[in-house]
Amino acid sequence: MTDIYLDNNATTRVDPAVVDVMIPYFLEQYGNPSSIHKFADGVARGLKHARQQVQNLIGCEHDSEIIFTSCGTESNSTALLSAIKAQPNKKEIITTTVEHPAILSLCDYLEKDGYTIHRMPVDKAGRLNLESYKKLLSDEVAIVSVMWANNETGTIFPVAEMAELANTAGVMFHTDAVQAVGKIPMMLQDTKIDMLSLSGHKLHAPKGIGVLYLRRGTRYRPLLRGGHQERGRRAGTENSASIVGLGKACELALEFIEYENTKVKAMRDRLEQGITEQIPHCFVTGDMYNRLPNTTDIAFEYIEGESILMLLNKASIAASSGSACTSGSLEPSHVMRAMDIPYTAAHGTIRFSFSRYNTLSEVDEVLKVMPGIVATLRKLSPYWDSINNEPVSDPEQAFQPTYA
């Protein structure tokens, strides 16, 4: 069987066109862009062009608002640490219970250092309560950090509205948009978002390159100090080849935005429909009506997600049981726990995440093998014989939640 890759929220294949534009920066345009000789000129122009390509994708007002970093995690850490260093008298941070570990781990660390962390809960569909959020905003809050879209369920949060509320309250607003950039349209210049993080390897650029968007006028303190690179905001010789590659990837992502929201979404929906119609006692997690077009997270009751992944891998199909940064844990993901997914289902969640390189024929191959995999594992489950084999494809039907 041909390999089928459905783990694009973990990382993506580098687009061949991205590789093509990178190669000259290893072999020909290898100068340090900070130098003043001719070997630097072409590199500096390449970085300038890449900055504009990123600007076009996220819709910010100036290319000077783009700071190149090593990854999304560095961008996230820089945003939060900058906010608290620039406002030493503010000792509170607002975030959510379903953020990526890059945010939650840093907040845990800062909490031990004396900061008050407000972790907003989500409902059973992974949604936030904006009325509760408004009550948390105060003069004591240094920054709000809320992901644009959840990496496991794809649920999209109302970050533009939340940023507007934060701005009115005089509070900085940051969004981890690592999963959202390139999948949904953005126009940052029309929002009050102060800082945004993105990562190249989530949109067909190489690993090891990211961006921190910093809105003009936002108070800022660098995380890395040393040289004058990135206008003194991020020291260290620029990763020129990867920056140019990221620029090309952003150009392509903008070109394929409509494809993501039509063709890729259609593949996602076809897989969901096929699985929930063929397999009893499974359901889609998250907000079914407001999520990324490429992501579905399906909970299979009474079996373990890791066992499903092992059998999928034997069938040459790659998926995941949540965030790659939390894999290896025997506990359900923090996102499933925050959504109060029942224990019998939270252990059996599988995330399928698509890209423009996937095909409908691949979806059909997955649909051929999934029923057999689930049936095989349920035969080994001590809980399976005692339950009614009626399919449950609607999370609201399954849990009968009361939404806040």
Short mmCIF file of C-alpha atoms in Angstrom, two decimals:
data_model
loop_
_atom_site.label_atom_id
_atom_site.label_comp_id
_atom_site.label_asym_id
_atom_site.label_seq_id
_atom_site.Cartn_x
_atom_site.Cartn_y
_atom_site.Cartn_z
CA MET A 1 0.00 0.00 0.00
CA THR A 2 1.17 3.52 -0.78
CA ASP A 3 2.02 5.58 2.29
CA ILE A 4 -0.80 7.91 3.34
CA TYR A 5 0.18 10.90 5.50
CA LEU A 6 -2.64 12.41 7.57
CA ASP A 7 -0.60 14.02 10.33
CA ASN A 8 -0.10 17.46 8.83
CA ASN A 9 -0.84 19.31 12.08
CA ALA A 10 2.31 17.70 13.47
CA THR A 11 4.42 18.71 10.49
CA THR A 12 4.10 19.06 6.73
CA ARG A 13 6.04 17.95 3.71
CA VAL A 14 8.29 20.74 2.43
CA ASP A 15 6.95 21.94 -0.90
CA PRO A 16 9.41 21.23 -3.75
CA ALA A 17 9.10 24.87 -4.85
CA VAL A 18 10.26 25.88 -1.37
CA VAL A 19 13.29 23.62 -1.64
CA ASP A 20 14.11 25.12 -5.04
CA VAL A 21 14.28 28.68 -3.74
CA MET A 22 16.36 27.60 -0.73
CA ILE A 23 19.15 25.80 -2.56
CA PRO A 24 20.93 28.93 -3.91
CA TYR A 25 21.21 30.23 -0.33
CA PHE A 26 23.36 27.23 0.54
CA LEU A 27 25.57 27.24 -2.55
CA GLU A 28 25.64 30.74 -4.08
CA GLN A 29 23.91 33.35 -1.90
CA TYR A 30 25.75 32.26 1.24
CA GLY A 31 26.89 35.64 2.56
CA ASN A 32 25.95 37.06 5.93
CA PRO A 33 23.16 39.59 5.27
CA SER A 34 24.64 41.91 7.90
CA SER A 35 27.90 42.30 5.99
CA ILE A 36 28.55 45.26 3.68
CA HIS A 37 30.09 43.47 0.68
CA LYS A 38 28.42 42.12 -2.44
CA PHE A 39 28.05 38.60 -1.00
CA ALA A 40 25.54 40.03 1.49
CA ASP A 41 23.46 42.12 -0.91
CA GLY A 42 21.54 39.31 -2.57
CA VAL A 43 20.86 37.62 0.76
CA ALA A 44 19.54 40.82 2.28
CA ARG A 45 17.22 41.27 -0.70
CA GLY A 46 16.01 37.69 -0.30
CA LEU A 47 15.17 38.27 3.36
CA LYS A 48 13.36 41.49 2.51
CA HIS A 49 11.26 39.69 -0.09
CA ALA A 50 10.47 36.86 2.33
CA ARG A 51 9.34 39.38 4.93
CA GLN A 52 6.90 40.83 2.41
CA GLN A 53 5.60 37.37 1.51
CA VAL A 54 4.83 36.66 5.17
CA GLN A 55 3.22 40.10 5.44
CA ASN A 56 0.93 39.33 2.52
CA LEU A 57 -0.23 36.03 4.01
CA ILE A 58 -1.14 37.33 7.47
CA GLY A 59 -2.30 40.75 6.29
CA CYS A 60 -0.24 42.98 8.54
CA GLU A 61 0.37 46.64 7.72
CA HIS A 62 4.18 46.76 7.55
CA ASP A 63 6.84 44.17 6.75
CA SER A 64 8.85 45.63 9.66
CA GLU A 65 6.28 43.96 11.95
CA ILE A 66 7.73 40.56 10.99
CA ILE A 67 10.44 39.14 13.29
CA PHE A 68 12.02 35.87 12.15
CA THR A 69 12.57 33.30 14.93
CA SER A 70 13.60 29.66 15.11
CA CYS A 71 10.10 28.21 15.66
CA GLY A 72 6.63 28.76 17.06
CA THR A 73 7.77 27.93 20.58
CA GLU A 74 10.39 30.66 20.53
CA SER A 75 7.82 33.12 19.20
CA ASN A 76 5.38 32.18 21.96
CA SER A 77 7.98 32.50 24.70
CA THR A 78 9.21 35.80 23.32
CA ALA A 79 5.68 37.23 23.27
CA LEU A 80 4.82 36.33 26.86
CA LEU A 81 8.19 37.13 28.37
CA SER A 82 8.38 40.44 26.51
CA ALA A 83 4.96 41.45 27.84
CA ILE A 84 5.83 40.80 31.47
CA LYS A 85 9.27 42.40 31.21
CA ALA A 86 7.81 45.50 29.59
CA GLN A 87 5.16 45.74 32.32
CA PRO A 88 6.86 44.66 35.57
CA ASN A 89 3.98 45.85 37.74
CA LYS A 90 1.44 43.56 36.05
CA LYS A 91 1.42 40.05 37.49
CA GLU A 92 -1.47 38.30 35.77
CA ILE A 93 -1.76 36.35 32.50
CA ILE A 94 -4.92 35.07 30.82
CA THR A 95 -4.83 31.95 28.67
CA THR A 96 -6.93 28.80 28.13
CA THR A 97 -6.86 25.22 29.33
CA VAL A 98 -6.42 23.92 25.77
CA GLU A 99 -3.33 25.84 24.64
CA HIS A 100 -0.31 24.13 23.14
CA PRO A 101 2.30 22.98 25.69
CA ALA A 102 4.54 25.79 24.41
CA ILE A 103 2.20 28.20 26.21
CA LEU A 104 0.98 26.07 29.10
CA SER A 105 4.45 24.96 30.19
CA LEU A 106 5.71 28.54 30.22
CA CYS A 107 2.66 29.65 32.20
CA ASP A 108 3.28 26.86 34.72
CA TYR A 109 6.83 28.12 35.12
CA LEU A 110 5.73 31.74 35.53
CA GLU A 111 3.11 30.70 38.08
CA LYS A 112 5.86 29.26 40.26
CA ASP A 113 7.63 32.60 39.85
CA GLY A 114 4.72 34.47 41.41
CA TYR A 115 2.43 35.24 38.46
CA THR A 116 -1.30 34.59 38.57
CA ILE A 117 -2.39 32.50 35.59
CA HIS A 118 -6.06 32.58 34.61
CA ARG A 119 -6.72 29.42 32.57
CA MET A 120 -10.09 29.81 30.88
CA PRO A 121 -12.08 26.57 30.59
CA VAL A 122 -13.86 25.39 27.47
CA ASP A 123 -17.22 23.67 27.05
CA LYS A 124 -17.75 20.17 25.68
CA ALA A 125 -17.40 21.47 22.13
CA GLY A 126 -14.12 23.20 23.00
CA ARG A 127 -15.56 26.72 22.97
CA LEU A 128 -14.78 29.67 25.24
CA ASN A 129 -17.22 31.79 27.22
CA LEU A 130 -16.56 35.43 26.30
CA GLU A 131 -18.60 36.77 29.21
CA SER A 132 -16.29 34.99 31.63
CA TYR A 133 -13.32 36.33 29.67
CA LYS A 134 -14.50 39.91 30.01
CA LYS A 135 -14.59 39.54 33.80
CA LEU A 136 -10.94 38.48 33.88
CA LEU A 137 -9.65 41.58 32.05
CA SER A 138 -8.18 44.15 34.42
CA ASP A 139 -5.30 46.56 34.93
CA GLU A 140 -3.36 43.71 36.56
CA VAL A 141 -3.21 41.60 33.39
CA ALA A 142 0.04 41.83 31.43
CA ILE A 143 -1.07 39.78 28.43
CA VAL A 144 -3.77 37.51 27.06
CA SER A 145 -2.54 34.52 25.04
CA VAL A 146 -5.19 32.51 23.19
CA MET A 147 -4.53 30.17 20.27
CA TRP A 148 -6.24 31.04 16.99
CA ALA A 149 -7.16 27.39 16.37
CA ASN A 150 -6.70 24.30 18.50
CA ASN A 151 -4.09 21.89 17.24
CA GLU A 152 -6.06 18.76 18.20
CA THR A 153 -9.69 19.53 17.36
CA GLY A 154 -9.23 22.41 14.92
CA THR A 155 -11.71 24.54 16.90
CA ILE A 156 -11.30 28.21 15.99
CA PHE A 157 -11.40 30.82 18.76
CA PRO A 158 -12.75 34.39 18.30
CA VAL A 159 -9.33 35.97 18.69
CA ALA A 160 -10.17 39.18 16.80
CA GLU A 161 -13.08 39.89 19.15
CA MET A 162 -11.01 38.91 22.18
CA ALA A 163 -8.16 41.19 21.08
CA GLU A 164 -10.60 44.08 20.70
CA LEU A 165 -11.85 43.53 24.26
CA ALA A 166 -8.29 43.30 25.57
CA ASN A 167 -7.28 46.48 23.77
CA THR A 168 -10.23 48.37 25.27
CA ALA A 169 -9.07 47.21 28.70
CA GLY A 170 -5.47 48.27 28.00
CA VAL A 171 -4.19 44.68 27.90
CA MET A 172 -1.77 43.18 25.34
CA PHE A 173 -3.10 40.31 23.22
CA HIS A 174 -1.08 37.45 21.70
CA THR A 175 -2.31 34.54 19.63
CA ASP A 176 -0.54 31.28 18.87
CA ALA A 177 -1.63 30.96 15.24
CA VAL A 178 0.71 28.11 14.34
CA GLN A 179 -2.14 25.86 13.18
CA ALA A 180 -4.27 28.59 11.62
CA VAL A 181 -1.82 30.45 9.37
CA GLY A 182 -2.18 29.33 5.78
CA LYS A 183 -5.43 27.48 6.40
CA ILE A 184 -7.86 30.35 6.94
CA PRO A 185 -7.72 33.94 5.62
CA MET A 186 -6.17 36.57 7.90
CA MET A 187 -6.01 40.36 7.88
CA LEU A 188 -4.13 41.38 11.01
CA GLN A 189 -4.16 45.07 10.15
CA ASP A 190 -7.91 45.05 10.75
CA THR A 191 -7.53 43.60 14.26
CA LYS A 192 -6.13 44.69 17.62
CA ILE A 193 -3.88 41.63 17.89
CA ASP A 194 -0.51 42.80 19.24
CA MET A 195 1.54 39.66 18.68
CA LEU A 196 1.12 36.46 16.67
CA SER A 197 3.23 33.31 16.40
CA LEU A 198 3.60 31.09 13.36
CA SER A 199 5.82 28.16 12.44
CA GLY A 200 7.17 27.28 9.01
CA HIS A 201 6.96 23.51 9.22
CA LYS A 202 3.17 23.67 9.61
CA LEU A 203 2.75 25.21 6.14
CA HIS A 204 5.19 23.30 3.93
CA ALA A 205 8.35 25.22 4.89
CA PRO A 206 11.31 23.67 6.74
CA LYS A 207 11.53 23.00 10.45
CA GLY A 208 13.55 25.48 12.48
CA ILE A 209 12.00 28.70 11.20
CA GLY A 210 9.17 30.75 12.66
CA VAL A 211 7.81 34.28 12.94
CA LEU A 212 6.68 36.60 15.66
CA TYR A 213 4.38 39.31 14.36
CA LEU A 214 4.76 42.46 16.48
CA ARG A 215 2.26 45.22 15.81
CA ARG A 216 3.89 48.64 15.48
CA GLY A 217 3.84 50.55 18.75
CA THR A 218 3.60 47.44 20.93
CA ARG A 219 5.93 47.55 23.92
CA TYR A 220 8.61 44.93 23.42
CA ARG A 221 11.65 43.41 25.12
CA PRO A 222 13.86 40.96 23.15
CA LEU A 223 14.31 37.41 24.36
CA LEU A 224 17.67 36.98 22.61
CA ARG A 225 20.15 39.82 22.95
CA GLY A 226 23.45 40.28 21.18
CA GLY A 227 23.66 41.47 17.60
CA HIS A 228 21.50 44.01 15.79
CA GLN A 229 19.65 41.49 13.61
CA GLU A 230 15.89 41.87 13.12
CA ARG A 231 16.15 45.56 14.03
CA GLY A 232 17.64 44.62 17.38
CA ARG A 233 14.61 42.54 18.32
CA ARG A 234 16.04 39.04 17.88
CA ALA A 235 19.81 38.58 17.96
CA GLY A 236 21.57 35.88 15.97
CA THR A 237 22.68 35.51 12.37
CA GLU A 238 19.60 35.00 10.22
CA ASN A 239 18.75 31.50 8.98
CA SER A 240 18.72 32.86 5.45
CA ALA A 241 17.85 29.74 3.45
CA SER A 242 14.97 28.81 5.74
CA ILE A 243 13.67 32.38 5.85
CA VAL A 244 13.56 32.50 2.05
CA GLY A 245 11.88 29.08 2.08
CA LEU A 246 9.28 30.29 4.56
CA GLY A 247 8.58 33.29 2.36
CA LYS A 248 7.91 31.04 -0.62
CA ALA A 249 5.74 28.77 1.52
CA CYS A 250 3.66 31.76 2.60
CA GLU A 251 3.24 32.85 -1.01
CA LEU A 252 2.01 29.35 -1.91
CA ALA A 253 -0.25 29.18 1.15
CA LEU A 254 -1.97 32.39 0.09
CA GLU A 255 -2.42 30.96 -3.38
CA PHE A 256 -3.99 27.77 -1.97
CA ILE A 257 -6.23 29.31 0.72
CA GLU A 258 -9.39 28.69 -1.32
CA TYR A 259 -8.26 25.13 -2.06
CA GLU A 260 -7.78 24.52 1.67
CA ASN A 261 -11.32 25.67 2.38
CA THR A 262 -12.96 23.72 -0.43
CA LYS A 263 -11.03 20.66 -1.67
CA VAL A 264 -9.16 19.91 1.55
CA LYS A 265 -12.30 20.47 3.60
CA ALA A 266 -14.20 18.09 1.31
CA MET A 267 -11.64 15.35 2.00
CA ARG A 268 -11.93 15.94 5.73
CA ASP A 269 -15.72 15.80 5.60
CA ARG A 270 -15.73 12.64 3.48
CA LEU A 271 -13.50 10.86 5.97
CA GLU A 272 -15.63 11.97 8.92
CA GLN A 273 -18.87 10.92 7.30
CA GLY A 274 -17.52 7.56 6.24
CA ILE A 275 -16.09 6.73 9.66
CA THR A 276 -19.09 7.82 11.70
CA GLU A 277 -21.50 5.99 9.37
CA GLN A 278 -19.53 2.74 9.33
CA ILE A 279 -18.25 2.52 12.89
CA PRO A 280 -20.51 2.49 15.95
CA HIS A 281 -19.69 4.44 19.12
CA CYS A 282 -17.45 7.09 17.64
CA PHE A 283 -17.91 10.85 17.36
CA VAL A 284 -16.12 13.98 16.24
CA THR A 285 -14.74 16.18 19.02
CA GLY A 286 -14.59 19.98 19.06
CA ASP A 287 -16.77 22.62 17.44
CA MET A 288 -18.29 21.01 14.35
CA TYR A 289 -19.32 24.36 12.92
CA ASN A 290 -16.26 26.54 13.51
CA ARG A 291 -12.99 24.75 12.92
CA LEU A 292 -10.04 24.43 10.58
CA PRO A 293 -10.88 22.93 7.18
CA ASN A 294 -8.15 20.28 7.38
CA THR A 295 -8.63 18.84 10.86
CA THR A 296 -10.84 16.19 12.40
CA ASP A 297 -10.42 14.56 15.80
CA ILE A 298 -12.52 11.42 16.19
CA ALA A 299 -13.06 9.60 19.48
CA PHE A 300 -13.47 5.82 19.32
CA GLU A 301 -15.03 4.51 22.50
CA TYR A 302 -13.70 1.51 24.48
CA ILE A 303 -10.32 1.24 22.74
CA GLU A 304 -6.90 2.90 23.00
CA GLY A 305 -5.77 5.50 20.51
CA GLU A 306 -2.18 4.23 20.56
CA SER A 307 -3.36 0.79 19.47
CA ILE A 308 -5.33 2.31 16.60
CA LEU A 309 -2.25 4.24 15.49
CA MET A 310 -0.10 1.10 15.55
CA LEU A 311 -2.51 -0.76 13.28
CA LEU A 312 -2.89 2.28 11.02
CA ASN A 313 0.89 2.43 10.77
CA LYS A 314 0.95 -1.23 9.71
CA ALA A 315 -1.46 -0.23 6.96
CA SER A 316 0.95 2.59 5.95
CA ILE A 317 -1.36 5.33 7.27
CA ALA A 318 0.02 8.08 9.49
CA ALA A 319 -2.24 9.92 11.94
CA SER A 320 -1.87 10.97 15.59
CA SER A 321 -3.56 10.78 18.95
CA GLY A 322 -3.27 14.53 19.54
CA SER A 323 -0.36 16.94 19.73
CA ALA A 324 3.02 15.51 18.75
CA CYS A 325 4.44 17.50 21.67
CA THR A 326 2.40 15.46 24.17
CA SER A 327 2.74 12.00 22.62
CA GLY A 328 4.16 9.27 24.80
CA SER A 329 1.86 10.02 27.72
CA LEU A 330 -0.52 7.29 28.90
CA GLU A 331 -3.05 9.91 29.95
CA PRO A 332 -5.66 11.42 27.62
CA SER A 333 -4.57 14.73 26.16
CA HIS A 334 -5.15 17.87 28.20
CA VAL A 335 -7.48 19.08 25.45
CA MET A 336 -9.77 16.05 25.81
CA ARG A 337 -9.71 16.40 29.60
CA ALA A 338 -10.54 20.10 29.37
CA MET A 339 -13.52 19.29 27.13
CA ASP A 340 -14.70 16.68 29.66
CA ILE A 341 -14.69 13.91 27.08
CA PRO A 342 -15.72 10.67 28.88
CA TYR A 343 -12.80 8.51 29.95
CA THR A 344 -13.99 5.63 27.75
CA ALA A 345 -13.63 7.86 24.68
CA ALA A 346 -10.81 10.25 25.63
CA HIS A 347 -8.24 7.46 25.41
CA GLY A 348 -9.36 6.57 21.90
CA THR A 349 -9.12 9.89 20.05
CA ILE A 350 -7.40 10.01 16.69
CA ARG A 351 -6.55 13.22 14.85
CA PHE A 352 -6.51 13.14 11.07
CA SER A 353 -5.05 16.32 9.56
CA PHE A 354 -4.94 16.91 5.82
CA SER A 355 -2.91 19.04 3.42
CA ARG A 356 -3.17 19.97 -0.24
CA TYR A 357 -1.05 16.90 -1.04
CA ASN A 358 -3.77 14.47 0.08
CA THR A 359 -6.34 12.96 -2.29
CA LEU A 360 -9.86 11.56 -2.16
CA SER A 361 -8.51 8.14 -3.11
CA GLU A 362 -6.41 8.21 0.05
CA VAL A 363 -9.53 8.96 2.06
CA ASP A 364 -11.21 5.91 0.50
CA GLU A 365 -8.24 3.73 1.44
CA VAL A 366 -8.48 4.86 5.07
CA LEU A 367 -12.21 4.13 5.07
CA LYS A 368 -11.49 0.61 3.87
CA VAL A 369 -9.23 -0.25 6.79
CA MET A 370 -10.65 1.73 9.74
CA PRO A 371 -13.73 -0.45 10.44
CA GLY A 372 -11.58 -3.58 10.61
CA ILE A 373 -9.01 -1.95 12.87
CA VAL A 374 -11.64 -0.75 15.32
CA ALA A 375 -13.50 -4.08 15.28
CA THR A 376 -10.28 -5.99 15.93
CA LEU A 377 -9.36 -3.84 18.92
CA ARG A 378 -12.86 -3.86 20.39
CA LYS A 379 -12.83 -7.66 20.44
CA LEU A 380 -9.94 -7.32 22.90
CA SER A 381 -11.71 -4.72 25.05
CA PRO A 382 -13.29 -5.99 28.30
CA TYR A 383 -15.91 -3.22 28.06
CA TRP A 384 -17.14 -3.85 24.53
CA ASP A 385 -19.39 -6.90 25.07
CA SER A 386 -21.54 -5.09 27.60
CA ILE A 387 -22.51 -2.06 25.52
CA ASN A 388 -25.12 -1.43 22.86
CA ASN A 389 -23.61 -1.28 19.36
CA GLU A 390 -25.48 1.81 18.22
CA PRO A 391 -23.38 4.43 16.41
CA VAL A 392 -22.94 7.77 18.17
CA SER A 393 -21.66 10.33 15.67
CA ASP A 394 -22.82 13.55 17.35
CA PRO A 395 -20.91 14.75 20.43
CA GLU A 396 -23.94 16.69 21.64
CA GLN A 397 -26.02 13.50 21.40
CA ALA A 398 -23.29 11.55 23.16
CA PHE A 399 -22.79 13.89 26.09
CA GLN A 400 -25.94 16.03 26.15
CA PRO A 401 -23.82 19.00 27.27
CA THR A 402 -25.10 22.25 28.68
CA TYR A 403 -23.13 24.97 26.92
CA ALA A 404 -22.04 28.04 28.86
#
